[in-house]
mmCIF file of C-alpha atoms in Angstrom:
data_model
loop_
_atom_site.group_PDB
_atom_site.id
_atom_site.type_symbol
_atom_site.label_atom_id
_atom_site.label_comp_id
_atom_site.label_asym_id
_atom_site.label_seq_id
_atom_site.Cartn_x
_atom_site.Cartn_y
_atom_site.Cartn_z
ATOM 1 C CA UNK A 1 35.532 -15.574 64.456
ATOM 2 C CA UNK A 2 34.787 -12.605 61.891
ATOM 3 C CA UNK A 3 38.496 -10.974 62.836
ATOM 4 C CA UNK A 4 40.182 -14.750 61.775
ATOM 5 C CA UNK A 5 38.757 -14.591 58.218
ATOM 6 C CA UNK A 6 40.767 -12.326 56.451
ATOM 7 C CA UNK A 7 44.043 -13.829 57.685
ATOM 8 C CA UNK A 8 42.664 -17.125 56.279
ATOM 9 C CA UNK A 9 41.888 -14.832 52.955
ATOM 10 C CA UNK A 10 45.140 -13.770 53.189
ATOM 11 C CA UNK A 11 46.652 -17.327 52.977
ATOM 12 C CA UNK A 12 44.475 -18.553 50.687
ATOM 13 C CA UNK A 13 45.512 -15.622 48.467
ATOM 14 C CA UNK A 14 49.023 -16.295 49.061
ATOM 15 C CA UNK A 15 48.831 -19.959 48.775
ATOM 16 C CA UNK A 16 47.034 -19.286 44.905
ATOM 17 C CA UNK A 17 50.205 -16.903 44.242
ATOM 18 C CA UNK A 18 52.674 -19.834 45.178
ATOM 19 C CA UNK A 19 51.763 -22.134 42.893
ATOM 20 C CA UNK A 20 50.754 -20.115 40.203
ATOM 21 C CA UNK A 21 53.592 -18.375 39.606
ATOM 22 C CA UNK A 22 56.060 -21.357 38.810
ATOM 23 C CA UNK A 23 53.829 -22.241 35.873
ATOM 24 C CA UNK A 24 53.655 -18.254 34.945
ATOM 25 C CA UNK A 25 57.446 -17.947 35.073
ATOM 26 C CA UNK A 26 57.887 -21.503 33.317
ATOM 27 C CA UNK A 27 54.990 -19.722 30.577
ATOM 28 C CA UNK A 28 57.561 -16.566 30.190
ATOM 29 C CA UNK A 29 60.558 -18.818 29.763
ATOM 30 C CA UNK A 30 59.274 -20.880 27.228
ATOM 31 C CA UNK A 31 58.373 -17.222 25.201
ATOM 32 C CA UNK A 32 60.359 -15.452 25.786
ATOM 33 C CA UNK A 33 62.940 -18.096 23.964
ATOM 34 C CA UNK A 34 60.520 -18.439 21.466
ATOM 35 C CA UNK A 35 60.986 -14.861 20.437
ATOM 36 C CA UNK A 36 65.051 -14.694 21.010
ATOM 37 C CA UNK A 37 65.388 -17.929 19.073
ATOM 38 C CA UNK A 38 63.353 -16.994 16.089
ATOM 39 C CA UNK A 39 65.666 -13.674 15.790
ATOM 40 C CA UNK A 40 68.933 -15.426 16.185
ATOM 41 C CA UNK A 41 70.905 -14.784 12.483
ATOM 42 C CA UNK A 42 73.765 -17.625 12.985
ATOM 43 C CA UNK A 43 71.357 -21.111 13.920
ATOM 44 C CA UNK A 44 72.546 -24.415 13.904
ATOM 45 C CA UNK A 45 71.089 -26.006 10.801
ATOM 46 C CA UNK A 46 70.315 -29.354 13.144
ATOM 47 C CA UNK A 47 68.949 -27.108 15.422
ATOM 48 C CA UNK A 48 65.328 -27.220 14.060
ATOM 49 C CA UNK A 49 64.125 -27.924 11.019
ATOM 50 C CA UNK A 50 63.853 -25.516 7.951
ATOM 51 C CA UNK A 51 62.133 -24.907 4.528
ATOM 52 C CA UNK A 52 65.725 -25.335 2.835
ATOM 53 C CA UNK A 53 65.866 -29.316 3.928
ATOM 54 C CA UNK A 54 61.888 -29.874 2.834
ATOM 55 C CA UNK A 55 62.611 -28.365 -0.345
ATOM 56 C CA UNK A 56 65.821 -30.603 -1.037
ATOM 57 C CA UNK A 57 64.203 -33.776 0.187
ATOM 58 C CA UNK A 58 60.937 -33.471 -2.163
ATOM 59 C CA UNK A 59 63.152 -32.665 -4.685
ATOM 60 C CA UNK A 60 65.166 -35.483 -4.154
ATOM 61 C CA UNK A 61 61.942 -37.347 -4.265
ATOM 62 C CA UNK A 62 60.692 -35.969 -7.673
ATOM 63 C CA UNK A 63 64.612 -36.953 -8.923
ATOM 64 C CA UNK A 64 63.874 -40.629 -7.991
ATOM 65 C CA UNK A 65 60.734 -40.903 -9.732
ATOM 66 C CA UNK A 66 61.340 -39.026 -12.901
ATOM 67 C CA UNK A 67 64.578 -40.953 -13.179
ATOM 68 C CA UNK A 68 64.818 -42.289 -17.259
ATOM 69 C CA UNK A 69 64.647 -46.333 -17.369
ATOM 70 C CA UNK A 70 68.550 -47.488 -17.647
ATOM 71 C CA UNK A 71 68.843 -49.382 -21.288
ATOM 72 C CA UNK A 72 70.589 -52.200 -22.280
ATOM 73 C CA UNK A 73 74.511 -51.735 -23.010
ATOM 74 C CA UNK A 74 75.466 -52.043 -26.457
ATOM 75 C CA UNK A 75 78.429 -53.672 -27.352
ATOM 76 C CA UNK A 76 80.313 -52.447 -29.944
ATOM 77 C CA UNK A 77 82.480 -54.485 -32.393
ATOM 78 C CA UNK A 78 86.398 -54.017 -31.523
ATOM 79 C CA UNK A 79 88.210 -51.878 -33.879
ATOM 80 C CA UNK A 80 90.382 -53.511 -36.917
ATOM 81 C CA UNK A 81 94.073 -52.329 -35.688
ATOM 82 C CA UNK A 82 96.179 -50.638 -38.791
ATOM 83 C CA UNK A 83 99.275 -50.301 -39.420
ATOM 84 C CA UNK A 84 101.645 -47.311 -38.438
ATOM 85 C CA UNK A 85 102.836 -45.180 -40.976
ATOM 86 C CA UNK A 86 106.439 -45.037 -41.283
ATOM 87 C CA UNK A 87 107.411 -41.139 -40.513
ATOM 88 C CA UNK A 88 107.824 -39.062 -43.502
ATOM 89 C CA UNK A 89 111.177 -36.544 -43.263
ATOM 90 C CA UNK A 90 110.451 -33.010 -41.450
ATOM 91 C CA UNK A 91 110.430 -31.323 -44.172
ATOM 92 C CA UNK A 92 109.753 -32.027 -47.887
ATOM 93 C CA UNK A 93 111.892 -28.737 -49.071
ATOM 94 C CA UNK A 94 115.615 -30.520 -48.758
ATOM 95 C CA UNK A 95 116.593 -31.400 -52.068
ATOM 96 C CA UNK A 96 119.198 -34.087 -52.974
ATOM 97 C CA UNK A 97 122.164 -32.704 -54.862
ATOM 98 C CA UNK A 98 123.422 -34.299 -57.416
ATOM 99 C CA UNK A 99 127.133 -34.006 -57.723
ATOM 100 C CA UNK A 100 127.981 -36.173 -61.089
ATOM 101 C CA UNK A 101 128.195 -37.033 -63.259
ATOM 102 C CA UNK A 102 127.591 -33.836 -64.564
ATOM 103 C CA UNK A 103 124.636 -33.616 -67.359
ATOM 104 C CA UNK A 104 125.006 -35.110 -70.514
ATOM 105 C CA UNK A 105 128.563 -36.632 -70.028
ATOM 106 C CA UNK A 106 130.317 -38.915 -72.378
ATOM 107 C CA UNK A 107 131.148 -42.655 -70.792
ATOM 108 C CA UNK A 108 131.598 -46.189 -73.214
ATOM 109 C CA UNK A 109 129.538 -48.386 -72.990
ATOM 110 C CA UNK A 110 131.358 -50.550 -71.184
ATOM 111 C CA UNK A 111 133.388 -48.168 -68.298
ATOM 112 C CA UNK A 112 132.709 -47.322 -65.236
ATOM 113 C CA UNK A 113 131.385 -44.811 -63.607
ATOM 114 C CA UNK A 114 130.513 -43.288 -60.490
ATOM 115 C CA UNK A 115 127.598 -41.559 -59.043
ATOM 116 C CA UNK A 116 127.855 -39.213 -56.106
ATOM 117 C CA UNK A 117 125.319 -36.816 -54.414
ATOM 118 C CA UNK A 118 125.178 -34.781 -50.980
ATOM 119 C CA UNK A 119 121.675 -34.744 -48.525
ATOM 120 C CA UNK A 120 121.638 -32.021 -46.046
ATOM 121 C CA UNK A 121 120.223 -34.229 -43.235
ATOM 122 C CA UNK A 122 121.443 -37.915 -41.886
ATOM 123 C CA UNK A 123 119.368 -40.420 -42.949
ATOM 124 C CA UNK A 124 116.945 -42.075 -40.676
ATOM 125 C CA UNK A 125 117.222 -45.515 -39.057
ATOM 126 C CA UNK A 126 116.113 -47.701 -42.262
ATOM 127 C CA UNK A 127 116.139 -45.111 -45.336
ATOM 128 C CA UNK A 128 117.838 -45.581 -47.849
ATOM 129 C CA UNK A 129 118.818 -44.442 -51.188
ATOM 130 C CA UNK A 130 118.274 -46.115 -54.129
ATOM 131 C CA UNK A 131 120.040 -46.034 -58.025
ATOM 132 C CA UNK A 132 118.062 -46.092 -60.736
ATOM 133 C CA UNK A 133 120.027 -46.423 -64.394
ATOM 134 C CA UNK A 134 117.625 -46.304 -67.231
ATOM 135 C CA UNK A 135 117.699 -46.879 -70.926
ATOM 136 C CA UNK A 136 114.842 -46.521 -73.575
ATOM 137 C CA UNK A 137 112.233 -46.698 -70.446
ATOM 138 C CA UNK A 138 113.504 -49.354 -68.847
ATOM 139 C CA UNK A 139 115.499 -49.866 -65.990
ATOM 140 C CA UNK A 140 118.892 -51.296 -66.029
ATOM 141 C CA UNK A 141 119.860 -51.505 -62.656
ATOM 142 C CA UNK A 142 118.986 -50.457 -59.271
ATOM 143 C CA UNK A 143 121.482 -49.637 -56.544
ATOM 144 C CA UNK A 144 120.927 -48.811 -52.815
ATOM 145 C CA UNK A 145 122.914 -47.193 -50.507
ATOM 146 C CA UNK A 146 122.494 -46.226 -46.626
ATOM 147 C CA UNK A 147 125.386 -44.585 -45.006
ATOM 148 C CA UNK A 148 127.811 -41.451 -46.447
ATOM 149 C CA UNK A 149 130.929 -43.606 -48.099
ATOM 150 C CA UNK A 150 132.498 -39.905 -49.295
ATOM 151 C CA UNK A 151 132.529 -37.747 -46.347
ATOM 152 C CA UNK A 152 128.929 -36.265 -45.219
ATOM 153 C CA UNK A 153 128.526 -37.545 -48.941
ATOM 154 C CA UNK A 154 127.295 -40.415 -51.143
ATOM 155 C CA UNK A 155 128.842 -42.500 -54.162
ATOM 156 C CA UNK A 156 127.780 -45.337 -55.944
ATOM 157 C CA UNK A 157 130.333 -47.359 -58.472
ATOM 158 C CA UNK A 158 129.268 -49.118 -61.161
ATOM 159 C CA UNK A 159 131.016 -50.999 -64.021
ATOM 160 C CA UNK A 160 128.493 -50.328 -67.052
ATOM 161 C CA UNK A 161 130.173 -53.240 -68.737
ATOM 162 C CA UNK A 162 128.209 -55.434 -67.040
ATOM 163 C CA UNK A 163 124.747 -54.223 -68.080
ATOM 164 C CA UNK A 164 122.815 -54.909 -71.242
ATOM 165 C CA UNK A 165 123.848 -51.343 -72.401
ATOM 166 C CA UNK A 166 123.834 -49.920 -75.751
ATOM 167 C CA UNK A 167 125.131 -46.928 -77.387
ATOM 168 C CA UNK A 168 122.788 -43.780 -76.901
ATOM 169 C CA UNK A 169 121.702 -41.700 -73.779
ATOM 170 C CA UNK A 170 120.377 -43.384 -70.252
ATOM 171 C CA UNK A 171 119.053 -41.287 -67.346
ATOM 172 C CA UNK A 172 120.154 -41.661 -63.642
ATOM 173 C CA UNK A 173 118.281 -40.507 -60.714
ATOM 174 C CA UNK A 174 118.147 -40.769 -57.284
ATOM 175 C CA UNK A 175 115.095 -41.800 -54.646
ATOM 176 C CA UNK A 176 115.177 -41.438 -50.975
ATOM 177 C CA UNK A 177 113.086 -44.640 -49.081
ATOM 178 C CA UNK A 178 112.154 -46.759 -46.564
ATOM 179 C CA UNK A 179 113.850 -49.873 -47.090
ATOM 180 C CA UNK A 180 110.624 -51.903 -46.835
ATOM 181 C CA UNK A 181 108.951 -49.817 -48.034
ATOM 182 C CA UNK A 182 109.028 -48.724 -51.330
ATOM 183 C CA UNK A 183 107.236 -45.554 -51.938
ATOM 184 C CA UNK A 184 109.423 -42.739 -52.372
ATOM 185 C CA UNK A 185 110.045 -39.834 -50.229
ATOM 186 C CA UNK A 186 112.105 -37.959 -51.866
ATOM 187 C CA UNK A 187 113.586 -37.433 -56.128
ATOM 188 C CA UNK A 188 115.974 -36.028 -57.019
ATOM 189 C CA UNK A 189 116.568 -34.268 -60.858
ATOM 190 C CA UNK A 190 116.765 -36.445 -63.574
ATOM 191 C CA UNK A 191 120.220 -36.781 -65.470
ATOM 192 C CA UNK A 192 121.060 -37.669 -68.651
ATOM 193 C CA UNK A 193 124.526 -39.610 -70.029
ATOM 194 C CA UNK A 194 126.098 -40.669 -73.325
ATOM 195 C CA UNK A 195 127.313 -43.971 -73.806
ATOM 196 C CA UNK A 196 129.293 -44.500 -76.362
ATOM 197 C CA UNK A 197 130.591 -47.526 -78.415
ATOM 198 C CA UNK A 198 133.391 -49.763 -77.104
#
């Protein structure tokens, strides 16, 4: 009987180690996986929670809590429509060049007189020249023209006999303006003519 004990004891030892070995291998594998996993640099974001996700979540929560209240909308009055101003010529330095009659020209009070001039640019649609003839600071007549009628120049003939002129002096001048707006865009020099008796 004493000879049977050692094999029985040996069988118990083997049985103990066979039972314990899977547990030890599993424990060793868990430790090894955790150790390798914690040192892996390129770990996907979804495999384990990170401190950044917690920080973002807490930031979002605090942002929701501290959001300012929504104020009621203010209704502003609709803007009043304004008229669009008419365009002004590109350069004001361009001048109306008077060609005739020359300054201090003499003409009979019942004669016929032609006024002519040039302008370096074509008129825009809606622009016109207005010729004004004054005597003793009173406007005697105004004549308008919108297209050149003397080559590239302009000419306006006036029958002086049809006007209420008296012998003496008169002043004529040209203005560039819009047909529907009397504001002067450009003005020529003023020239004097001498009106002689009949």
